[in-house]
Coordinates of C-alpha atoms in Angstrom, one line a residue:
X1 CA 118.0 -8.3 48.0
X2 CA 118.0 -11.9 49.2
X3 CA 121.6 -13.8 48.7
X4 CA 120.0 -16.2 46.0
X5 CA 118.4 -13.2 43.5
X6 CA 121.8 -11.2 44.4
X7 CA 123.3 -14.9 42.5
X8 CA 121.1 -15.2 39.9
X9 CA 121.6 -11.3 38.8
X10 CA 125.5 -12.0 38.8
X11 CA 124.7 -15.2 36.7
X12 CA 122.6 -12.9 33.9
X13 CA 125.6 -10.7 33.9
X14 CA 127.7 -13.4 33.1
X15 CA 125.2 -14.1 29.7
X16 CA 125.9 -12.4 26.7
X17 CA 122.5 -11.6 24.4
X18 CA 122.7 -8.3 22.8
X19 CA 125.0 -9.2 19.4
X20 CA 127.1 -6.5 17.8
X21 CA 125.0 -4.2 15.4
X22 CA 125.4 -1.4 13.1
X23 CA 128.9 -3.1 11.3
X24 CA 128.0 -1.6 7.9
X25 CA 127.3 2.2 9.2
X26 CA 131.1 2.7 9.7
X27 CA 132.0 6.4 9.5
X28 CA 134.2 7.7 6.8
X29 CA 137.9 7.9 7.1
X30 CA 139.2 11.3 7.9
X31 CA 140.6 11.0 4.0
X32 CA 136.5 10.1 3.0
X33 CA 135.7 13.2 4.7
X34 CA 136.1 16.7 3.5
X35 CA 138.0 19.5 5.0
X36 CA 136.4 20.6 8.2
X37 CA 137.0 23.7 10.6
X38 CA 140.1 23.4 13.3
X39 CA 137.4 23.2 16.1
X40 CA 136.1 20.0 14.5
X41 CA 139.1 18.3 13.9
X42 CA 140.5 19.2 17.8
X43 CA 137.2 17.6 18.6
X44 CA 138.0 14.4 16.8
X45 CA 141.6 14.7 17.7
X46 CA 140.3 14.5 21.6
X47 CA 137.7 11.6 20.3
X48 CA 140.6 9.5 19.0
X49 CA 142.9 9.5 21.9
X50 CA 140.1 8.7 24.4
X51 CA 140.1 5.5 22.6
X52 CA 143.0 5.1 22.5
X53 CA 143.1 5.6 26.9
X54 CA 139.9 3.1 27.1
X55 CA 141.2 0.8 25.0
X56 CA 137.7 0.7 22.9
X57 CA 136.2 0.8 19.6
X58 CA 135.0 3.6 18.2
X59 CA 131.2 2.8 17.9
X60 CA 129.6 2.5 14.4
X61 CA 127.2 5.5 13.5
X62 CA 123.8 4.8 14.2
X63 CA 121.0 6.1 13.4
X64 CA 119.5 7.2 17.4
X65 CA 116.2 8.3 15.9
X66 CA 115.1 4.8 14.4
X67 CA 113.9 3.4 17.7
X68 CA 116.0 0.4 17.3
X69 CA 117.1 -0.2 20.6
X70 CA 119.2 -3.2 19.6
X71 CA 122.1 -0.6 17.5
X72 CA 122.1 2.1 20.3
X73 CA 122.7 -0.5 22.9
X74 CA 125.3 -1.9 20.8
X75 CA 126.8 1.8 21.0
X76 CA 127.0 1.8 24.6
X77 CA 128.5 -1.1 25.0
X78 CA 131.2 -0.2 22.5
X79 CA 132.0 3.1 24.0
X80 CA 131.9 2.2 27.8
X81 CA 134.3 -0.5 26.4
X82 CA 131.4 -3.0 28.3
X83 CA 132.6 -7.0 28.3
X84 CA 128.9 -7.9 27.8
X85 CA 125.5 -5.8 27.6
X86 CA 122.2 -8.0 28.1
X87 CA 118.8 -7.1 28.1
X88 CA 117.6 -7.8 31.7
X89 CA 113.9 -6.2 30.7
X90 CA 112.2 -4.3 27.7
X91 CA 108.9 -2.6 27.3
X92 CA 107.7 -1.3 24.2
X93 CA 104.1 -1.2 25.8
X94 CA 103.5 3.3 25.5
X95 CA 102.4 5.6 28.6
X96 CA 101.4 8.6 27.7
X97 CA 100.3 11.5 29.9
X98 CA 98.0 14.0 28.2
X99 CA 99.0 17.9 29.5
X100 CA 95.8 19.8 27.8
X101 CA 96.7 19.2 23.9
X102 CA 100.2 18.6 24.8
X103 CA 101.3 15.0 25.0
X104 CA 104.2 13.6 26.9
X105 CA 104.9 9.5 26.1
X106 CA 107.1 7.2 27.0
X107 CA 107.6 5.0 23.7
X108 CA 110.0 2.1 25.2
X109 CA 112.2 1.1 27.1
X110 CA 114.7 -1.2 27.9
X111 CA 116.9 -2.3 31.6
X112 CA 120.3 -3.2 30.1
X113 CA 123.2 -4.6 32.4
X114 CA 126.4 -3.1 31.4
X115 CA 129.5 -5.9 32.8
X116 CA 133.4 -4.4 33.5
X117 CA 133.2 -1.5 31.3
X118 CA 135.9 1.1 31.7
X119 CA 136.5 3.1 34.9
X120 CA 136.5 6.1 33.3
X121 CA 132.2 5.7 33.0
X122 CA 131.8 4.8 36.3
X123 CA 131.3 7.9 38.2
X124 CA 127.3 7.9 37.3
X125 CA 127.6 4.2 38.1
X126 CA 128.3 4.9 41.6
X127 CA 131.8 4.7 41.1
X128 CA 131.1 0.7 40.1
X129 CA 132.3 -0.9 37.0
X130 CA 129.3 -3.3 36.9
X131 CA 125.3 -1.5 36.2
X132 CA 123.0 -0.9 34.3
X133 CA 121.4 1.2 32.0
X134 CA 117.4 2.3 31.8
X135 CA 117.4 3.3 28.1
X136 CA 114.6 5.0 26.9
X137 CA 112.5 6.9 24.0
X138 CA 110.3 9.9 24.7
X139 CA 107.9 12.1 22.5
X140 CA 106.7 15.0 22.9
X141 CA 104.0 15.9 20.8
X142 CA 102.2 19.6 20.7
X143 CA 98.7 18.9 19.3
X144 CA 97.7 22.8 19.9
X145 CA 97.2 26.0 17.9
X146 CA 100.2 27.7 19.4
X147 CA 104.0 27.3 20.1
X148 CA 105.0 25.8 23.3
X149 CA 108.1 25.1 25.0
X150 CA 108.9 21.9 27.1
X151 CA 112.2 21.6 29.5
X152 CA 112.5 17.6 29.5
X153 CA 113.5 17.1 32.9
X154 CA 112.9 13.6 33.3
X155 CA 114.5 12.4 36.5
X156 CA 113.5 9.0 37.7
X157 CA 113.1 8.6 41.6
X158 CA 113.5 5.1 43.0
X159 CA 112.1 4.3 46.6
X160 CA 114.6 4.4 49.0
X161 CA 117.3 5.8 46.9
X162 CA 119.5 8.7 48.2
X163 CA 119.1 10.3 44.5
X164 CA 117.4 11.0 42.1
X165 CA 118.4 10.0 37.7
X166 CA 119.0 12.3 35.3
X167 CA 119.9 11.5 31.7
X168 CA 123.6 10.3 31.2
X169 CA 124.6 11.9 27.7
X170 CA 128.6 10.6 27.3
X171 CA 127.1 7.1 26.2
X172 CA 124.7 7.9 23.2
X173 CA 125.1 9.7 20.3
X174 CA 123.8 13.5 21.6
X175 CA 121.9 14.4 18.0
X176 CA 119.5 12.1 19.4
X177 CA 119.3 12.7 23.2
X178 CA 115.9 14.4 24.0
X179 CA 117.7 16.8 26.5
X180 CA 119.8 18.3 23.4
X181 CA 117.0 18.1 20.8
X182 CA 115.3 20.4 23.4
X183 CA 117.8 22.6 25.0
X184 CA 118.3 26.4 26.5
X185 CA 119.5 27.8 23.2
X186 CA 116.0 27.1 21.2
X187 CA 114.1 27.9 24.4
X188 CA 112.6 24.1 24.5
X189 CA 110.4 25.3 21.6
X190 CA 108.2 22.5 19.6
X191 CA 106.2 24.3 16.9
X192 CA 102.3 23.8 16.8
X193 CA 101.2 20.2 15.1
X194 CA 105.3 19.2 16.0
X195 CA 106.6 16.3 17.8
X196 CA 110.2 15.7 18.9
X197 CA 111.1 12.6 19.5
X198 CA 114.4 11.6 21.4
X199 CA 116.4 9.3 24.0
X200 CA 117.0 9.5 27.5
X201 CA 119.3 7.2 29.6
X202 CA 119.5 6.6 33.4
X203 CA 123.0 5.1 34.8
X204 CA 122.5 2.7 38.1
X205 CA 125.5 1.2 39.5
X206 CA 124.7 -2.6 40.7
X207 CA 124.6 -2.3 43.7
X208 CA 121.8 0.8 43.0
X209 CA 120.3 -1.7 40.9
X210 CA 119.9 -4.4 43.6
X211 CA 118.0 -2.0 45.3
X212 CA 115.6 -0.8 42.6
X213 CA 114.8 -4.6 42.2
X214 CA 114.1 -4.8 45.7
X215 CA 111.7 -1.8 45.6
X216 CA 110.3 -2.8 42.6
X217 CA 109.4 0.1 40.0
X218 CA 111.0 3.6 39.5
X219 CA 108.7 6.9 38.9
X220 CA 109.8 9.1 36.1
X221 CA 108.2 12.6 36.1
X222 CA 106.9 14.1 33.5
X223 CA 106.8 17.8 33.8
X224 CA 104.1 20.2 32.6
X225 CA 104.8 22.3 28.8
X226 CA 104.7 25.9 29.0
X227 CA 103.2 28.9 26.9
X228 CA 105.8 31.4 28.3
X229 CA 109.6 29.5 29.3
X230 CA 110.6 31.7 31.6
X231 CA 107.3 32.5 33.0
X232 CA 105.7 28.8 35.2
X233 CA 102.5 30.4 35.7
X234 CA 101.7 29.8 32.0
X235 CA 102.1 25.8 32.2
X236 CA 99.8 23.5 30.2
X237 CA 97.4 20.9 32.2
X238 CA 99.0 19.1 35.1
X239 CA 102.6 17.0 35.5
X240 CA 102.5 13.4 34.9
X241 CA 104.7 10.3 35.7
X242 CA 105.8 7.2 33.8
X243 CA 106.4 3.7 35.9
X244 CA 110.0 1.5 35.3
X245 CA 109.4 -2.0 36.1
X246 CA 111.9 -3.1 38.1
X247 CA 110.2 -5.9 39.9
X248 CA 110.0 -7.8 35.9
X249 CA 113.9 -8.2 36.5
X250 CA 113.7 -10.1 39.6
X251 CA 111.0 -12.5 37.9
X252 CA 112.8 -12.8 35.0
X253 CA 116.0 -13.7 37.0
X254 CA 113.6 -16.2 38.8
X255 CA 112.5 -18.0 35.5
X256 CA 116.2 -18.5 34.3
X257 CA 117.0 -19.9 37.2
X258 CA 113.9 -22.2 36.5
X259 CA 113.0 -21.3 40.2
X260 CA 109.2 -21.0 40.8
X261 CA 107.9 -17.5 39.6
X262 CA 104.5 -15.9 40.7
X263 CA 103.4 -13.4 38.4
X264 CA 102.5 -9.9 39.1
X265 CA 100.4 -7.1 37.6
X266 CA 102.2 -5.4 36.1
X267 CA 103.1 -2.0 37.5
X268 CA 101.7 0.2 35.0
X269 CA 98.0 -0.8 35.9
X270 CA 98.5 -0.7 39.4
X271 CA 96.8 2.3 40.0
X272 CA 94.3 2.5 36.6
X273 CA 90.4 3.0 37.2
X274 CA 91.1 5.5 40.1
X275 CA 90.6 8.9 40.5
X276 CA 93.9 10.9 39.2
X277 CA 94.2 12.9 42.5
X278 CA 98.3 12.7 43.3
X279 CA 98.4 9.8 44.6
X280 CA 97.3 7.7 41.2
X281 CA 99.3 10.9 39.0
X282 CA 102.4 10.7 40.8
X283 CA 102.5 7.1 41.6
X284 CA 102.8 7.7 45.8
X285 CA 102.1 4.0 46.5
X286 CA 99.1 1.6 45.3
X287 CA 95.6 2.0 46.2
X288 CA 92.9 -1.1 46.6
X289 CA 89.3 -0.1 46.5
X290 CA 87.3 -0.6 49.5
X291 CA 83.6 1.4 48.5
X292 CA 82.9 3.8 45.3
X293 CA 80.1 4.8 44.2
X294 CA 79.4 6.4 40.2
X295 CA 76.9 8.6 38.2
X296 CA 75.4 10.3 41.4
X297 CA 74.6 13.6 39.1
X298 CA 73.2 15.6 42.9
X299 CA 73.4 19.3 41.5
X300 CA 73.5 22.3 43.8
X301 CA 73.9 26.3 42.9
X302 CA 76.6 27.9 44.7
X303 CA 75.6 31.4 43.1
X304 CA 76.3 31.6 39.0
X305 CA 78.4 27.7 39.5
X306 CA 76.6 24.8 39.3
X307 CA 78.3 22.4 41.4
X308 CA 77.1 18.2 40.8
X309 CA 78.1 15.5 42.9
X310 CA 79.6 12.7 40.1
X311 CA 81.2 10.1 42.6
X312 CA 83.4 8.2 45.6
X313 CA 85.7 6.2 46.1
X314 CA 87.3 5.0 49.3
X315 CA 90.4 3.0 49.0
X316 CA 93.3 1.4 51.3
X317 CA 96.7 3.1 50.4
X318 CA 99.9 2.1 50.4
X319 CA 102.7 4.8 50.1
X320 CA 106.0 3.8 49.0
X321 CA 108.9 4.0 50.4
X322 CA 109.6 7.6 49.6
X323 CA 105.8 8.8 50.5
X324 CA 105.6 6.4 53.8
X325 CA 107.3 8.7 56.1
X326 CA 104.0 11.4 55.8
X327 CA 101.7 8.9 56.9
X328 CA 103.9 7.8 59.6
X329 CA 101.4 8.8 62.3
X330 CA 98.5 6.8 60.4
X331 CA 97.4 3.3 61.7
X332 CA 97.2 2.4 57.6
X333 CA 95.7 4.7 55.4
X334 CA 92.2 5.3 53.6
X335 CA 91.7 8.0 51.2
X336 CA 88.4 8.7 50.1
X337 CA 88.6 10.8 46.9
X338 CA 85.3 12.9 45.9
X339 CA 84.7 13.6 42.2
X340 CA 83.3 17.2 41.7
X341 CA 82.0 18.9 38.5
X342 CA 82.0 22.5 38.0
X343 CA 79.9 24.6 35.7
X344 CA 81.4 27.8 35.8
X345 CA 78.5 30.3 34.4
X346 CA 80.6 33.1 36.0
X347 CA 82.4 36.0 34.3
X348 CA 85.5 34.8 35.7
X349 CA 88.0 31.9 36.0
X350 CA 87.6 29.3 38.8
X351 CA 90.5 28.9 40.7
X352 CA 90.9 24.3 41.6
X353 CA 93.6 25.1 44.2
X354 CA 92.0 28.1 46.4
X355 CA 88.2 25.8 46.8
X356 CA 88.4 24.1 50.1
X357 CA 85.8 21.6 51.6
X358 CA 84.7 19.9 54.9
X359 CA 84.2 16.0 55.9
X360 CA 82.0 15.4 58.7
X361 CA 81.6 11.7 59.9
X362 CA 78.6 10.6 61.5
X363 CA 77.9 14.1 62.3
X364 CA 80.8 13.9 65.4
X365 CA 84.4 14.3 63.6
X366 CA 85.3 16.4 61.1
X367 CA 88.6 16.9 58.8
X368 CA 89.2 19.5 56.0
X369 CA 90.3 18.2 52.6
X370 CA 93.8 17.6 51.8
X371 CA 95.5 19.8 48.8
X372 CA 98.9 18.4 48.8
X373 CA 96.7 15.1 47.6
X374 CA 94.8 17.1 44.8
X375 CA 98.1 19.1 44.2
X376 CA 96.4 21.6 41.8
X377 CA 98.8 24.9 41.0
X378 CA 98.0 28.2 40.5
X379 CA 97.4 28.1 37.4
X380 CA 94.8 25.6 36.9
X381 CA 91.6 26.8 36.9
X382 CA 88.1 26.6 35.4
X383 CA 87.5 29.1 32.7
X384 CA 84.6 30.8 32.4
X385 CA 81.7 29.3 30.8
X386 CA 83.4 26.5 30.6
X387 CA 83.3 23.1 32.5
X388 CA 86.0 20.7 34.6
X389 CA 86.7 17.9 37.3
X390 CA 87.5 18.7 40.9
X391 CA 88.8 16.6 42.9
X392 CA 88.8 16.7 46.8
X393 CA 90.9 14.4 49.0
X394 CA 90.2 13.1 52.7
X395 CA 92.9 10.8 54.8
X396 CA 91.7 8.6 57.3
X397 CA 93.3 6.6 59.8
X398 CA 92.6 2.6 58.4
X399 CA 92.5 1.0 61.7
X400 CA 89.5 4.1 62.7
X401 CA 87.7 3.4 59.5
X402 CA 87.2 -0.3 59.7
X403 CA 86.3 -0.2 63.6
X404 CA 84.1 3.6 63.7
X405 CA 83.4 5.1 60.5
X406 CA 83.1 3.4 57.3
X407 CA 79.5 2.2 58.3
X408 CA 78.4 5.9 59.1
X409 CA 77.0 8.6 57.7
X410 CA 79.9 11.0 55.6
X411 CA 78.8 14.7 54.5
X412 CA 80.6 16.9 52.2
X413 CA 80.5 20.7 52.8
X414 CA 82.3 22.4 49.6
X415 CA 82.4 26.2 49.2
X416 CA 82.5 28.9 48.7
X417 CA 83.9 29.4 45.0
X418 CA 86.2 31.3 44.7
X419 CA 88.4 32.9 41.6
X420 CA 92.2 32.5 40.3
X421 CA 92.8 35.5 42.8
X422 CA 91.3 33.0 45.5
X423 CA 88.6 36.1 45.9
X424 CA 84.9 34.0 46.8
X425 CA 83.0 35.2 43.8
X426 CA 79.6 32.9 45.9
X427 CA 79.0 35.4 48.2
X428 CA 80.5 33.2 51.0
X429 CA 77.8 30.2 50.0
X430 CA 78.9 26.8 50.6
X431 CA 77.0 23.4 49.4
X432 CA 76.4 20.2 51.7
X433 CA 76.3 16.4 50.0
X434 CA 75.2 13.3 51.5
X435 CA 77.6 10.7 50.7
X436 CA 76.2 7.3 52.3

């Protein structure tokens, strides 16, 4: 982070925007109220003389499943005892990641900078006094005919941080925290045709915020849903990710300043109109396509599959930061993805993760494909007479591409297929496909 953006961020700490909210929800007094249980009034015996300590407020009720972003910032500012709260960035733009019926999205969300709030919250802060807050709104919606049960472990990785961020739950109101709407003691449970909606918070520290700037975009994952909670063999389609744009707050800064501003795609379309192999699902780095090639439809039997050739695509990846140091031995990267479909006419399930393949270039250097890239678990597979997408991932060294290969002849040999158990149910057949 360059001296002058390091400036301008200290100068949008020093604005006030958010305005105080919620002044008519006050709680009742303890007279309003009737009589409760000794553990309930210990409870708001400790709530009252942690007040008292900080010095703060006690926030207004708010209602934390409206959406309104503006009354629950409002909250935290009043309970972290915050001088100011301003809105750095806000998205209300959704992302949703579809998990085979089961739907994970990313309603909103909003970067708030939190300035001299108490020292009692700044543990999460990286023992600072001065951050910022990643508020955000999840559902979870179960659009199946049976009961499934989602752990919402949303932890947001930033490139080059030494951590990853997990939801902060002393600042909110907890009825309306997504981690306590779906907890351990109801098993993570949303009902068929349900949806639970709920908030999750991320706490950065401003000097950890300096450095998300500076890389530009957090990934949040989304993890899979699953039939059976204790049992991970029964989870539901394939993890997702959601993308925090960071790199909206340096531009922002830039135009308050009235400093010249280029603009930027923004970070959620980085990767759309490529193949979802990990890279593009998990948000590894950005990809820039170099040759693809659609609709090829080349069919081939590998015994009771039918296996068609759909399309390419060879693109120039960039990892991140956290991704770079597995393709440290690369001279830049090239992936060519390959866009399978299988018609499984079998009596048994297909197995994505066990079916391995072979790239030959110009019939004089060969590489298997890469599974970490395609990422498929155990559990995904093919049923039977049913079909699905596979995906098969090749990594080539740039600098090799542009002066040897990408003008030559590439061959795909993929086989044989083989079942959940990774048993070849092709009778050891394999099928070869002319690329270019």
């Amino acid at each position: 982070m360059n001296k002058k953006l390091m400036i301008l961020f200290g100068a949008m700490l020093s604005v006030f925007i958010i305005s105080g909210c919620g002044a008519d929800n006050k709680e009742a007094s303890t007279e309003e109220k009737t009589a409760a249980s000794e553990e309930k009034a210990a409870s708001e015996n400790d709530s009252e003389n942690k007040n008292e300590e900080t010095g703060s407020e006690e926030p207004a009720a708010v209602d934390s499943e409206s959406g309104d972003f503006a009354e629950l910032i409002d909250y935290m500012k009043t309970t972290t005892d915050a001088e100011e709260a301003t809105v750095f960035y806000e998205s209300t733009d959704p992302q949703t990641h579809d998990m085979d019926g089961v739907t994970a999205s990313l309603d909103q969300y909003s970067i708030v900078g939190l300035k001299d709030f108490h020292t009692d919250y700044s543990i999460p802060f990286n023992d600072e006094t001065n951050g910022a807050v990643v508020l955000t709104q999840y559902t979870i919606t179960n659009d199946t005919d049976e009961d499934v049960h989602y752990m919402p472990s949303m932890y947001m990785s930033i490139p080059g941080a030494t951590q990853q961020y997990n939801n902060y739950r002393e600042i909110l109101p907890e009825e309306g925290q997504l981690p306590v709407k779906l907890n351990p003691d109801n098993k993570y449970l949303i009902k068929a045709g349900e949806s639970v909606t709920g908030t999750y918070t991320y706490p950065l520290g401003e000097s950890e915020l300096y450095g998300a700037i500076a890389a530009g975009e957090g990934t949040i994952e989304a993890p899979t849903a699953q039939t059976d909670p204790d049992d991970i063999s029964t989870a539901i389609g394939r993890k997702g990710s959601f993308i925090i744009d960071f790199r909206s707050v340096a531009a922002e800064e830039s135009e308050s300043a009235d400093t010249e501003n280029t603009s930027k795609e923004s970070s959620t379309d980085i990767n759309e109109g490529f193949y979802e192999d990990a890279t593009t699902l998990e948000n590894m780095g950005e990809k820039a396509m170099l040759d693809q090639k659609e609709g090829i439809g080349e069919s081939q039997e590998l015994g009771d599959t039918t296996v068609t050739l759909e399309g390419y695509q060879f693109t120039e990846f960039t990892p991140n930061m956290e991704e770079a140091p597995r393709f440290e031995d690369f001279n830049g990267v090239v992936l060519l993805t390959v866009n399978f479909a299988l018609d499984n006419k079998t009596d048994e399930n297909i197995g994505l993760g066990s079916i391995s393949s072979t790239l030959t270039v110009d019939d004089s250097w060969w590489q298997l494909n890469e599974g970490m890239l395609t990422n498929y678990r155990i559990s995904e597979v093919i049923e039977s007479g049913e079909s699905g997408e596979l995906l098969q991932v090749y990594v080539l060294d740039k600098e090799e591409y542009d002066k040897l290969w990408k003008d030559k002849s590439f061959e795909i040999e993929i086989g044989p297929i083989r079942n959940e158990d990774a048993k070849d149910i092709s009778k050891g057949k394999e099928a070869v496909f002319q690329l270019k």
